[in-house]
PDB file of C-alpha atoms in Angstrom:
ATOM      1  CA  MET N 202     140.865 109.290  97.440  1.00 54.00           C
ATOM      2  CA  ARG N 203     141.663 107.917 100.690  1.00 63.00           C
ATOM      3  CA  VAL N 204     138.190 106.635 101.316  1.00 56.00           C
ATOM      4  CA  TRP N 205     138.438 103.930  98.559  1.00 60.00           C
ATOM      5  CA  GLU N 206     141.122 102.217 100.781  1.00 72.00           C
ATOM      6  CA  THR N 207     138.571 101.588 103.269  1.00 79.00           C
ATOM      7  CA  PRO N 208     135.123 101.555 101.862  1.00 76.00           C
ATOM      8  CA  PRO N 209     132.018 102.445 104.262  1.00 81.00           C
ATOM      9  CA  ALA N 210     130.804  99.820 106.654  1.00 80.00           C
ATOM     10  CA  ARG N 211     127.350 101.394 106.518  1.00 85.00           C
ATOM     11  CA  LEU N 212     125.208 101.524 103.482  1.00 85.00           C
ATOM     12  CA  ALA N 213     123.879 104.917 104.282  1.00 85.00           C
ATOM     13  CA  ASP N 214     127.651 106.129 103.976  1.00 86.00           C
ATOM     14  CA  ALA N 215     128.146 104.390 101.013  1.00 87.00           C
ATOM     15  CA  LEU N 216     125.609 106.331  99.366  1.00 87.00           C
ATOM     16  CA  ARG N 217     126.788 109.476 100.675  1.00 86.00           C
ATOM     17  CA  LEU N 218     130.170 108.641  99.110  1.00 88.00           C
ATOM     18  CA  LEU N 219     128.495 107.905  95.984  1.00 87.00           C
ATOM     19  CA  ARG N 220     126.788 111.265  95.866  1.00 86.00           C
ATOM     20  CA  ARG N 221     130.157 112.918  96.566  1.00 87.00           C
ATOM     21  CA  MET N 222     131.836 110.906  93.912  1.00 86.00           C
ATOM     22  CA  GLU N 223     129.352 112.355  91.385  1.00 85.00           C
ATOM     23  CA  GLY N 224     130.840 115.744  91.850  1.00 84.00           C
ATOM     24  CA  CYS N 225     134.173 114.599  91.351  1.00 84.00           C
ATOM     25  CA  VAL N 226     133.348 112.638  88.122  1.00 84.00           C
ATOM     26  CA  ARG N 227     131.517 115.608  86.706  1.00 83.00           C
ATOM     27  CA  ALA N 228     134.422 117.654  87.455  1.00 84.00           C
ATOM     28  CA  LEU N 229     136.806 115.307  85.553  1.00 82.00           C
ATOM     29  CA  ALA N 230     134.133 115.197  82.497  1.00 80.00           C
ATOM     30  CA  ASP N 231     134.052 118.997  82.544  1.00 80.00           C
ATOM     31  CA  GLU N 232     137.840 119.306  82.731  1.00 82.00           C
ATOM     32  CA  ALA N 233     138.390 116.544  79.971  1.00 78.00           C
ATOM     33  CA  ARG N 234     135.864 118.212  77.420  1.00 76.00           C
ATOM     34  CA  GLU N 235     137.524 121.543  77.961  1.00 76.00           C
ATOM     35  CA  SER N 236     140.899 120.138  77.641  1.00 71.00           C
ATOM     36  CA  ALA N 237     142.846 122.088  74.953  1.00 47.00           C
ATOM     37  CA  ASP N 238     144.909 119.216  73.788  1.00 58.00           C
ATOM     38  CA  GLY N 239     142.014 117.771  71.837  1.00 51.00           C
ATOM     39  CA  GLU N 240     142.068 114.147  73.643  1.00 61.00           C
ATOM     40  CA  ALA N 241     138.567 113.004  72.771  1.00 71.00           C
ATOM     41  CA  GLY N 242     139.278 109.583  74.238  1.00 78.00           C
ATOM     42  CA  ALA N 243     139.667 111.155  77.687  1.00 77.00           C
ATOM     43  CA  ALA N 244     136.441 113.249  77.309  1.00 79.00           C
ATOM     44  CA  TYR N 245     134.756 110.062  76.170  1.00 84.00           C
ATOM     45  CA  TRP N 246     135.667 107.833  79.062  1.00 84.00           C
ATOM     46  CA  ALA N 247     135.231 110.722  81.447  1.00 82.00           C
ATOM     47  CA  GLY N 248     131.611 110.892  79.922  1.00 84.00           C
ATOM     48  CA  GLN N 249     131.136 107.177  80.482  1.00 87.00           C
ATOM     49  CA  MET N 250     131.970 107.459  84.106  1.00 87.00           C
ATOM     50  CA  GLN N 251     129.537 110.452  84.611  1.00 88.00           C
ATOM     51  CA  GLY N 252     126.705 108.359  83.102  1.00 90.00           C
ATOM     52  CA  GLN N 253     127.370 105.172  85.077  1.00 91.00           C
ATOM     53  CA  VAL N 254     127.380 107.200  88.262  1.00 91.00           C
ATOM     54  CA  SER N 255     124.266 109.167  87.247  1.00 91.00           C
ATOM     55  CA  ALA N 256     122.721 105.673  86.563  1.00 92.00           C
ATOM     56  CA  TRP N 257     123.569 104.397  90.236  1.00 91.00           C
ATOM     57  CA  LEU N 258     122.198 107.598  91.496  1.00 92.00           C
ATOM     58  CA  GLY N 259     119.114 107.146  89.588  1.00 93.00           C
ATOM     59  CA  ILE N 260     118.575 103.544  91.434  1.00 93.00           C
ATOM     60  CA  THR N 261     119.459 105.141  94.791  1.00 93.00           C
ATOM     61  CA  ASP N 262     116.653 107.930  94.089  1.00 93.00           C
ATOM     62  CA  ARG N 263     114.259 105.190  93.210  1.00 94.00           C
ATOM     63  CA  TYR N 264     114.777 102.817  95.919  1.00 95.00           C
ATOM     64  CA  LEU N 265     117.141 103.855  98.808  1.00 94.00           C
ATOM     65  CA  THR N 266     116.185 107.540  99.512  1.00 95.00           C
ATOM     66  CA  TRP N 267     114.459 106.455 102.600  1.00 96.00           C
ATOM     67  CA  ILE N 268     117.865 105.154 104.004  1.00 95.00           C
ATOM     68  CA  GLU N 269     119.407 108.368 103.323  1.00 94.00           C
ATOM     69  CA  ILE N 270     116.726 109.871 105.572  1.00 96.00           C
ATOM     70  CA  LEU N 271     117.340 107.407 107.744  1.00 96.00           C
ATOM     71  CA  ALA N 272     120.874 108.325 108.413  1.00 94.00           C
ATOM     72  CA  GLU N 273     119.751 112.020 108.971  1.00 95.00           C
ATOM     73  CA  LYS N 274     119.424 111.272 112.540  1.00 95.00           C
ATOM     74  CA  THR N 275     122.108 110.472 115.169  1.00 94.00           C
ATOM     75  CA  GLU N 276     121.934 107.425 117.482  1.00 93.00           C
ATOM     76  CA  GLU N 277     121.572 109.755 120.441  1.00 94.00           C
ATOM     77  CA  GLU N 278     118.327 111.488 118.432  1.00 93.00           C
ATOM     78  CA  VAL N 279     116.732 107.959 117.704  1.00 92.00           C
ATOM     79  CA  ALA N 280     117.482 106.643 121.132  1.00 92.00           C
ATOM     80  CA  GLN N 281     114.574 108.512 122.302  1.00 89.00           C
ATOM     81  CA  LEU N 282     112.440 106.347 120.237  1.00 91.00           C
ATOM     82  CA  GLY N 283     113.429 103.139 122.291  1.00 91.00           C
ATOM     83  CA  LEU N 284     115.909 100.387 122.054  1.00 95.00           C
ATOM     84  CA  ASP N 285     114.042  98.113 119.601  1.00 95.00           C
ATOM     85  CA  ALA N 286     113.912 101.397 116.989  1.00 94.00           C
ATOM     86  CA  LEU N 287     117.591 101.862 117.599  1.00 95.00           C
ATOM     87  CA  LEU N 288     118.671  98.369 116.822  1.00 95.00           C
ATOM     88  CA  ALA N 289     116.277  98.097 113.853  1.00 95.00           C
ATOM     89  CA  ILE N 290     117.713 101.447 112.367  1.00 95.00           C
ATOM     90  CA  ARG N 291     121.406 100.401 113.011  1.00 94.00           C
ATOM     91  CA  GLN N 292     120.547  97.279 110.758  1.00 93.00           C
ATOM     92  CA  ALA N 293     118.915  98.977 108.291  1.00 93.00           C
ATOM     93  CA  LEU N 294     121.757 101.561 107.664  1.00 92.00           C
ATOM     94  CA  HIS N 295     124.139  98.645 107.370  1.00 90.00           C
ATOM     95  CA  HIS N 296     122.377  96.073 104.986  1.00 87.00           C
ATOM     96  CA  ALA N 297     120.811  96.914 101.786  1.00 87.00           C
ATOM     97  CA  PRO N 298     117.452  95.354 101.333  1.00 93.00           C
ATOM     98  CA  SER N 299     116.928  93.057  98.169  1.00 94.00           C
ATOM     99  CA  LEU N 300     113.973  94.640  95.693  1.00 93.00           C
ATOM    100  CA  LEU N 301     111.874  91.802  96.741  1.00 95.00           C
ATOM    101  CA  ASP N 302     112.441  92.444 100.675  1.00 96.00           C
ATOM    102  CA  LEU N 303     111.628  96.223  99.526  1.00 96.00           C
ATOM    103  CA  ALA N 304     108.561  95.811  97.435  1.00 96.00           C
ATOM    104  CA  ASN N 305     107.000  93.352 100.218  1.00 96.00           C
ATOM    105  CA  GLY N 306     108.029  95.914 102.947  1.00 94.00           C
ATOM    106  CA  HIS N 307     110.264  93.526 104.757  1.00 95.00           C
ATOM    107  CA  ILE N 308     112.449  95.964 106.391  1.00 95.00           C
ATOM    108  CA  GLY N 309     112.861  95.520 110.203  1.00 93.00           C
ATOM    109  CA  CYS N 310     112.853  99.116 111.119  1.00 95.00           C
ATOM    110  CA  ILE N 311     109.839 100.250 109.338  1.00 96.00           C
ATOM    111  CA  PRO N 312     106.941  98.675 111.102  1.00 96.00           C
ATOM    112  CA  ILE N 313     108.720  99.727 114.518  1.00 95.00           C
ATOM    113  CA  LEU N 314     109.106 103.198 113.232  1.00 95.00           C
ATOM    114  CA  GLN N 315     105.448 103.365 111.783  1.00 94.00           C
ATOM    115  CA  SER N 316     104.089 101.867 114.946  1.00 93.00           C
ATOM    116  CA  ILE N 317     105.756 104.678 117.145  1.00 91.00           C
ATOM    117  CA  ARG N 318     104.582 107.267 114.735  1.00 89.00           C
ATOM    118  CA  GLU N 319     101.052 106.148 114.779  1.00 88.00           C
ATOM    119  CA  GLU N 320     101.111 106.026 118.587  1.00 85.00           C
ATOM    120  CA  ALA N 321     102.407 109.581 119.143  1.00 73.00           C
ATOM    121  CA  PRO N 322     100.588 112.867 119.168  1.00 66.00           C
ATOM    122  CA  SER N 323     100.138 114.598 115.790  1.00 60.00           C
ATOM    123  CA  ALA N 324     102.630 117.753 116.994  1.00 54.00           C
ATOM    124  CA  ALA N 325     105.112 115.724 118.678  1.00 59.00           C
ATOM    125  CA  GLY N 326     107.945 117.362 116.930  1.00 73.00           C
ATOM    126  CA  PRO N 327     111.157 117.266 114.772  1.00 77.00           C
ATOM    127  CA  LEU N 328     111.659 113.507 115.469  1.00 90.00           C
ATOM    128  CA  PHE N 329     108.089 113.021 114.161  1.00 89.00           C
ATOM    129  CA  GLU N 330     108.457 115.204 111.148  1.00 91.00           C
ATOM    130  CA  TRP N 331     111.434 113.213 110.128  1.00 94.00           C
ATOM    131  CA  LEU N 332     109.451 110.102 110.715  1.00 95.00           C
ATOM    132  CA  ASP N 333     106.828 111.341 108.269  1.00 93.00           C
ATOM    133  CA  ARG N 334     109.309 112.105 105.627  1.00 95.00           C
ATOM    134  CA  LEU N 335     110.875 108.715 106.181  1.00 97.00           C
ATOM    135  CA  MET N 336     107.468 106.715 106.089  1.00 96.00           C
ATOM    136  CA  GLN N 337     106.429 108.639 102.758  1.00 97.00           C
ATOM    137  CA  ALA N 338     109.968 108.129 101.108  1.00 97.00           C
ATOM    138  CA  PHE N 339     109.870 104.525 102.095  1.00 98.00           C
ATOM    139  CA  ALA N 340     106.282 104.148 100.591  1.00 97.00           C
ATOM    140  CA  LYS N 341     107.446 105.374  97.400  1.00 97.00           C
ATOM    141  CA  SER N 342     110.506 103.092  97.320  1.00 97.00           C
ATOM    142  CA  LYS N 343     108.344 100.195  98.101  1.00 97.00           C
ATOM    143  CA  TRP N 344     105.843 101.207  95.385  1.00 97.00           C
ATOM    144  CA  LEU N 345     108.482 101.482  92.868  1.00 96.00           C
ATOM    145  CA  ALA N 346     109.876  98.272  93.783  1.00 95.00           C
ATOM    146  CA  GLY N 347     106.840  96.415  93.242  1.00 94.00           C
ATOM    147  CA  GLU N 348     106.173  98.022  90.029  1.00 93.00           C
ATOM    148  CA  MET N 349     109.620  96.982  88.884  1.00 91.00           C
ATOM    149  CA  LEU N 350     109.275  93.421  89.876  1.00 91.00           C
ATOM    150  CA  GLY N 351     105.407  93.566  88.143  1.00 89.00           C
ATOM    151  CA  LEU N 352     107.354  94.468  85.143  1.00 86.00           C
ATOM    152  CA  GLY N 353     109.115  91.084  85.234  1.00 78.00           C
ATOM    153  CA  LYS N 354     112.683  91.930  86.233  1.00 56.00           C
ATOM    154  CA  ARG N 355     114.163  90.198  88.977  1.00 49.00           C
ATOM    155  CA  TRP N 356     117.050  91.647  90.902  1.00 46.00           C
TER     156      TRP N 356
END
């Protein structure tokens, strides 16, 4: 894959790559299991790779779904929300937060977007439906991060 030669600069793009990789690894594991030559070692290692990718996607689903939602809109679309929102979104799409920052809600774009959403009329259109989904996903990730830290795990 050429994509590995130049890894994505944005976190959101790295998450997309991880999701694409899941399909590739799953196909590799299926092929290795179905192989007629009885190569048990290849099937084992392909299964191990599939398990690792699945584990990373589990972490992504728990803590980073909001970043994937954030990346759904183009810069032109979010520019409608103002320059502060656009710059904060750019930063969020490039930098992975720590579990502690996530649990404490220290994500620069979230208060800006939350304020925009709270000031908007309730039937303000597709950008605001997107903001609602984003805030809901962020709240869930924040809670899960707090829960993990509460269990005494440090990341």
